[in-house]
Coordinates of C-alpha atoms in Angstrom, one line a residue:
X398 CA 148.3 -6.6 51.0
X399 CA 144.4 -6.1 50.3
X400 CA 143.7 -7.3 53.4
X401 CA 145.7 -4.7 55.2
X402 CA 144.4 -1.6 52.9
X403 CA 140.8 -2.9 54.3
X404 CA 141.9 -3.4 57.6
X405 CA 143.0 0.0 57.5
X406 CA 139.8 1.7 55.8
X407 CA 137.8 -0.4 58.0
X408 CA 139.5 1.0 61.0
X409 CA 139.8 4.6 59.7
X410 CA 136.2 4.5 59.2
X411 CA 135.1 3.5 62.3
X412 CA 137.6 6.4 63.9
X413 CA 135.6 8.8 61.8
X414 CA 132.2 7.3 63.0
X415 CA 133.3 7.4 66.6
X416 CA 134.3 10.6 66.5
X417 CA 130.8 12.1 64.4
X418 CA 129.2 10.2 66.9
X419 CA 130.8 12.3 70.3
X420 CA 130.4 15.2 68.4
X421 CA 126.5 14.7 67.1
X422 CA 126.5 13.4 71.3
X423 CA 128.2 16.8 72.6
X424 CA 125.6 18.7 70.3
X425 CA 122.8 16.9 71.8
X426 CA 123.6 17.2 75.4
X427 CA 123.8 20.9 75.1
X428 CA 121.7 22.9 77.7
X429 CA 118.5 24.1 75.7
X430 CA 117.7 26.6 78.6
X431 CA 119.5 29.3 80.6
X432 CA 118.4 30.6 83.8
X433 CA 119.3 33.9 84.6
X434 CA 117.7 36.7 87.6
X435 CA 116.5 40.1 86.3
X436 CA 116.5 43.2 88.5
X437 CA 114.3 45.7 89.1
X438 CA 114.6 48.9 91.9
X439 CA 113.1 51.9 92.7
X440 CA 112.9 54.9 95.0
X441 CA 109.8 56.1 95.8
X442 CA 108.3 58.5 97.8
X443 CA 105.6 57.9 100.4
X444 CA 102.1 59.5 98.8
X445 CA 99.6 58.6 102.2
X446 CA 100.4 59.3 105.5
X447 CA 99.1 58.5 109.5
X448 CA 99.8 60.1 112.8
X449 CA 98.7 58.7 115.6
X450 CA 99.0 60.4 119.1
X451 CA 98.5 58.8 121.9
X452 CA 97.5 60.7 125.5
X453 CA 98.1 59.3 128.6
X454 CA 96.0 60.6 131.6
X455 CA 95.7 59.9 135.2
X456 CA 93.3 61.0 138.1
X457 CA 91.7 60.2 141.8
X458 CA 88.4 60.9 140.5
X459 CA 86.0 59.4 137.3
X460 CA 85.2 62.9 136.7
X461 CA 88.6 64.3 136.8
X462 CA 89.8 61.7 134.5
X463 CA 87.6 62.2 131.9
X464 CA 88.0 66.0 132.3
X465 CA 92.0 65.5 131.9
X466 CA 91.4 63.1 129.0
X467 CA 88.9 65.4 127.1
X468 CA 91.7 68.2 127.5
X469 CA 94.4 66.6 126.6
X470 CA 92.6 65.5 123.6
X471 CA 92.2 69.2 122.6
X472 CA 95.4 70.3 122.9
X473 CA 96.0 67.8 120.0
X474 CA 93.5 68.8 117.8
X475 CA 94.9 72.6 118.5
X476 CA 98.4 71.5 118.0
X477 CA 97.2 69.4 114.7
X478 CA 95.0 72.5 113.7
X479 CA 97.9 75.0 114.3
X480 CA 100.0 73.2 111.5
X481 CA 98.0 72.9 109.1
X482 CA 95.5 70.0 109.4
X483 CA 91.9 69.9 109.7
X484 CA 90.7 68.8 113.4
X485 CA 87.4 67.4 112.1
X486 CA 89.0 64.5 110.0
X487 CA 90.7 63.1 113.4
X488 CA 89.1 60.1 114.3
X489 CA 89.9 58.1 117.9
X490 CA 90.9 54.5 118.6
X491 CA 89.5 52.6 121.7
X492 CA 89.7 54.5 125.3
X493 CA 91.8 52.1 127.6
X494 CA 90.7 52.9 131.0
X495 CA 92.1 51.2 134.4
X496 CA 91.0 51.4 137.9
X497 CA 94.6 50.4 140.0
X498 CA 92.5 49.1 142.9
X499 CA 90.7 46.5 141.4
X500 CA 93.5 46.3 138.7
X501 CA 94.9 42.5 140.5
X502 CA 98.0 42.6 138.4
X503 CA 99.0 46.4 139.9
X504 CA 98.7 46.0 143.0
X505 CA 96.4 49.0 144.2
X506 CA 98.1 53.1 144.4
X507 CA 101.3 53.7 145.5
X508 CA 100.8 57.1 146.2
X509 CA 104.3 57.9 147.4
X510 CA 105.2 57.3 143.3
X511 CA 102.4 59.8 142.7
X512 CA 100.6 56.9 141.4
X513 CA 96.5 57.9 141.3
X514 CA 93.7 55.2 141.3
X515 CA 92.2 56.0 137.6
X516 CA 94.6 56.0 134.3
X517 CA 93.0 56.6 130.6
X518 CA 94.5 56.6 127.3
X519 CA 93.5 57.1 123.9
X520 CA 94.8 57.3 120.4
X521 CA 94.0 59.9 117.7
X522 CA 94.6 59.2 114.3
X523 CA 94.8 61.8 111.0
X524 CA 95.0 60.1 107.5
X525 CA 96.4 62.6 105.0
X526 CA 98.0 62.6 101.6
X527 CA 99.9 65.5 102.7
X528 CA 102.8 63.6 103.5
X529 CA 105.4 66.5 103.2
X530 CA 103.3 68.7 105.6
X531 CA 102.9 65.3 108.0
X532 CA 107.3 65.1 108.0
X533 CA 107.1 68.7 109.1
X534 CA 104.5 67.9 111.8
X535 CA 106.9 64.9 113.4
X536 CA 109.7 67.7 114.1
X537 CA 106.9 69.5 116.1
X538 CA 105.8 66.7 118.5
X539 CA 108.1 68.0 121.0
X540 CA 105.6 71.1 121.6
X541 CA 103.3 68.5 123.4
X542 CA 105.8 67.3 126.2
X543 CA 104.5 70.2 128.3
X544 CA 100.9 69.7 127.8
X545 CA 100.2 66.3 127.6
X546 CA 101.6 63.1 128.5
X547 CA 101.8 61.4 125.2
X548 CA 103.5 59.0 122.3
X549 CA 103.6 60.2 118.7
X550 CA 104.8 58.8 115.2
X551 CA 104.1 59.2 111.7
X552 CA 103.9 56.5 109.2
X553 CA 104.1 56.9 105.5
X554 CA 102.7 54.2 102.8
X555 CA 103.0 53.7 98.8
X556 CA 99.0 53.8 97.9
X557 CA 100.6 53.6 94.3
X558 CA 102.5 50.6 94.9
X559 CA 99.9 48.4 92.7
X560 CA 100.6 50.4 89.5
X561 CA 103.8 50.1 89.7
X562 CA 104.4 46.4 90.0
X563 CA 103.8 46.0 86.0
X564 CA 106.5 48.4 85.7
X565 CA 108.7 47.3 87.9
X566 CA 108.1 43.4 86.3
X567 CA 108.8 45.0 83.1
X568 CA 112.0 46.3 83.8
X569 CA 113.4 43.3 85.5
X570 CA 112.0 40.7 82.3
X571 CA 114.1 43.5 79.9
X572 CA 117.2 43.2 83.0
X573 CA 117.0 38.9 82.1
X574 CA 116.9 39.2 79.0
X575 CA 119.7 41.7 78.9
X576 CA 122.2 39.5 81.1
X577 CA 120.7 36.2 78.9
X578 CA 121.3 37.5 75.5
X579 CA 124.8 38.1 76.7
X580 CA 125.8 35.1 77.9
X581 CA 124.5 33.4 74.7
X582 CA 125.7 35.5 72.7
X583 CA 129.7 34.4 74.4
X584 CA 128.4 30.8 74.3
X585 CA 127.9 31.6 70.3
X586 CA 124.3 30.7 70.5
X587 CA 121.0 32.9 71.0
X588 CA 117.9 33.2 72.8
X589 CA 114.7 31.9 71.0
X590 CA 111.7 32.2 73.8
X591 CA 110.7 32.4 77.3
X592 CA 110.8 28.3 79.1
X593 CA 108.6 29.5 82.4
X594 CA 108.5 33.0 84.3
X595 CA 108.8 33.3 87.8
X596 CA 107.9 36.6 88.9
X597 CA 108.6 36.6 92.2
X598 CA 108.2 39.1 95.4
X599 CA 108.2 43.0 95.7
X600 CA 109.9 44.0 98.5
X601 CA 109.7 47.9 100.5
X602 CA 112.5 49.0 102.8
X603 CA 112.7 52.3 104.8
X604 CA 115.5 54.5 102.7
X605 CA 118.9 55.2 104.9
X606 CA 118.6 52.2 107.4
X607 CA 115.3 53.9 108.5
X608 CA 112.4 51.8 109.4
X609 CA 110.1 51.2 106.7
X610 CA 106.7 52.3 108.0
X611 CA 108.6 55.4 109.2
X612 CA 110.4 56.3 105.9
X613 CA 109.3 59.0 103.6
X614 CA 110.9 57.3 101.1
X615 CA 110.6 53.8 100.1
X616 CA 113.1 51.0 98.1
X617 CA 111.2 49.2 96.5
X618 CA 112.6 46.1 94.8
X619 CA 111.8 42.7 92.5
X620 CA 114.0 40.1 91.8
X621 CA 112.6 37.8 88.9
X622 CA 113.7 34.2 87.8
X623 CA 113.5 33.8 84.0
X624 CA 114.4 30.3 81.9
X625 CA 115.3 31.5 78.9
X626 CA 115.1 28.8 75.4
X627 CA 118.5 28.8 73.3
X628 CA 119.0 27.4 69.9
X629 CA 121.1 23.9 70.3

């Protein structure tokens, strides 16, 4: 009769040891981090701006080329002047200059395309913080189809884009820590430190679909990888 009491303490006590033991063993193997993304966007508007023209020129003669060239590049500088901008802070790119005759790739003048033996072209660049008045200019470059042979564009850049980024890194550490205080806080547990940080990239996209060089306005966006500590 003893022996079967012990038997059955002996037994009921290594039931209760097994069982502290899976428990103390579940308790151990629980995660000590969590991993979670934070967030961070912004819409921005563009505070620098650059037009470049391009004019396109073609002639029989060295002298009537450069004449054509040097008026078309007038026109511009009137055309720039007329909205607003100040002629003498254009500055102009390389001159590309091609003689069709010895040009072996061309082929020499087809003159019944209207072709002409000399072509020049040349780019004029404005750099302007007035980007509103630059957005205004774009709508204009239509103006220039009757005097000049030319490509246009405008493109628009974030020169405050490096004091933003702490900002922007702020706000998606505080987004983490947001999403990882609520999932430990469901889990019945709670954040106690930052494991490792990864910052990662900023990237700019043109607002409605529009290329990003193009776009007034930029998105500008961070996504950060956080491992958050939690108390086992």
């Amino acid at each position: 009769m003893i022996k079967s009491i012990l038997k059955s303490v002996i037994a009921g006590t290594f039931l209760w040891l097994a069982s502290h033991s899976v428990r103390l063993g579940l308790e151990n193997f629980r995660p000590s981090t969590l991993t979670v993304k934070g967030i961070a966007e912004r819409k921005e508007k563009a505070d620098f701006a650059e037009v470049a023209i391009t004019v396109y020129d073609t002639d029989d003669s060295l002298d009537g080329i450069s004449k054509s060239l040097d008026t078309s590049k007038k026109k511009v500088l009137a055309f720039l002047e007329r909205y607003g901008f100040d002629p003498k802070k254009v500055t102009e790119g390389m001159v590309n200059f091609n003689d069709r005759l010895t040009d072996r790739y061309n082929g020499g003048v087809d003159s019944s395309k209207g072709q002409k033996r000399y072509t020049c072209e040349t780019t004029l660049y404005l750099q302007t913080p007035k980007v509103d008045e630059a957005e205004d200019l774009s709508k204009h470059f239509s103006e220039l189809i009757s005097q000049v042979v030319f490509q246009a564009r405008v493109s628009y850049r974030c020169k405050k884009f490096d004091s933003l980024r702490p900002e922007m890194l702020s706000e998606a550490l505080k987004s983490a820590r947001d999403v990882a205080e609520n999932i430990a806080r469901t889990s019945g547990t709670e954040i106690v430190g930052i494991s490792s940080l990864n910052q990662g990239n900023f990237s700019i996209e043109g607002d409605n679909d529009r290329q990003e060089s193009g776009s007034l306005y930029k998105k500008i966006r961070v996504v950060s990888r956080v491992v958050f500590k939690i108390k086992k």
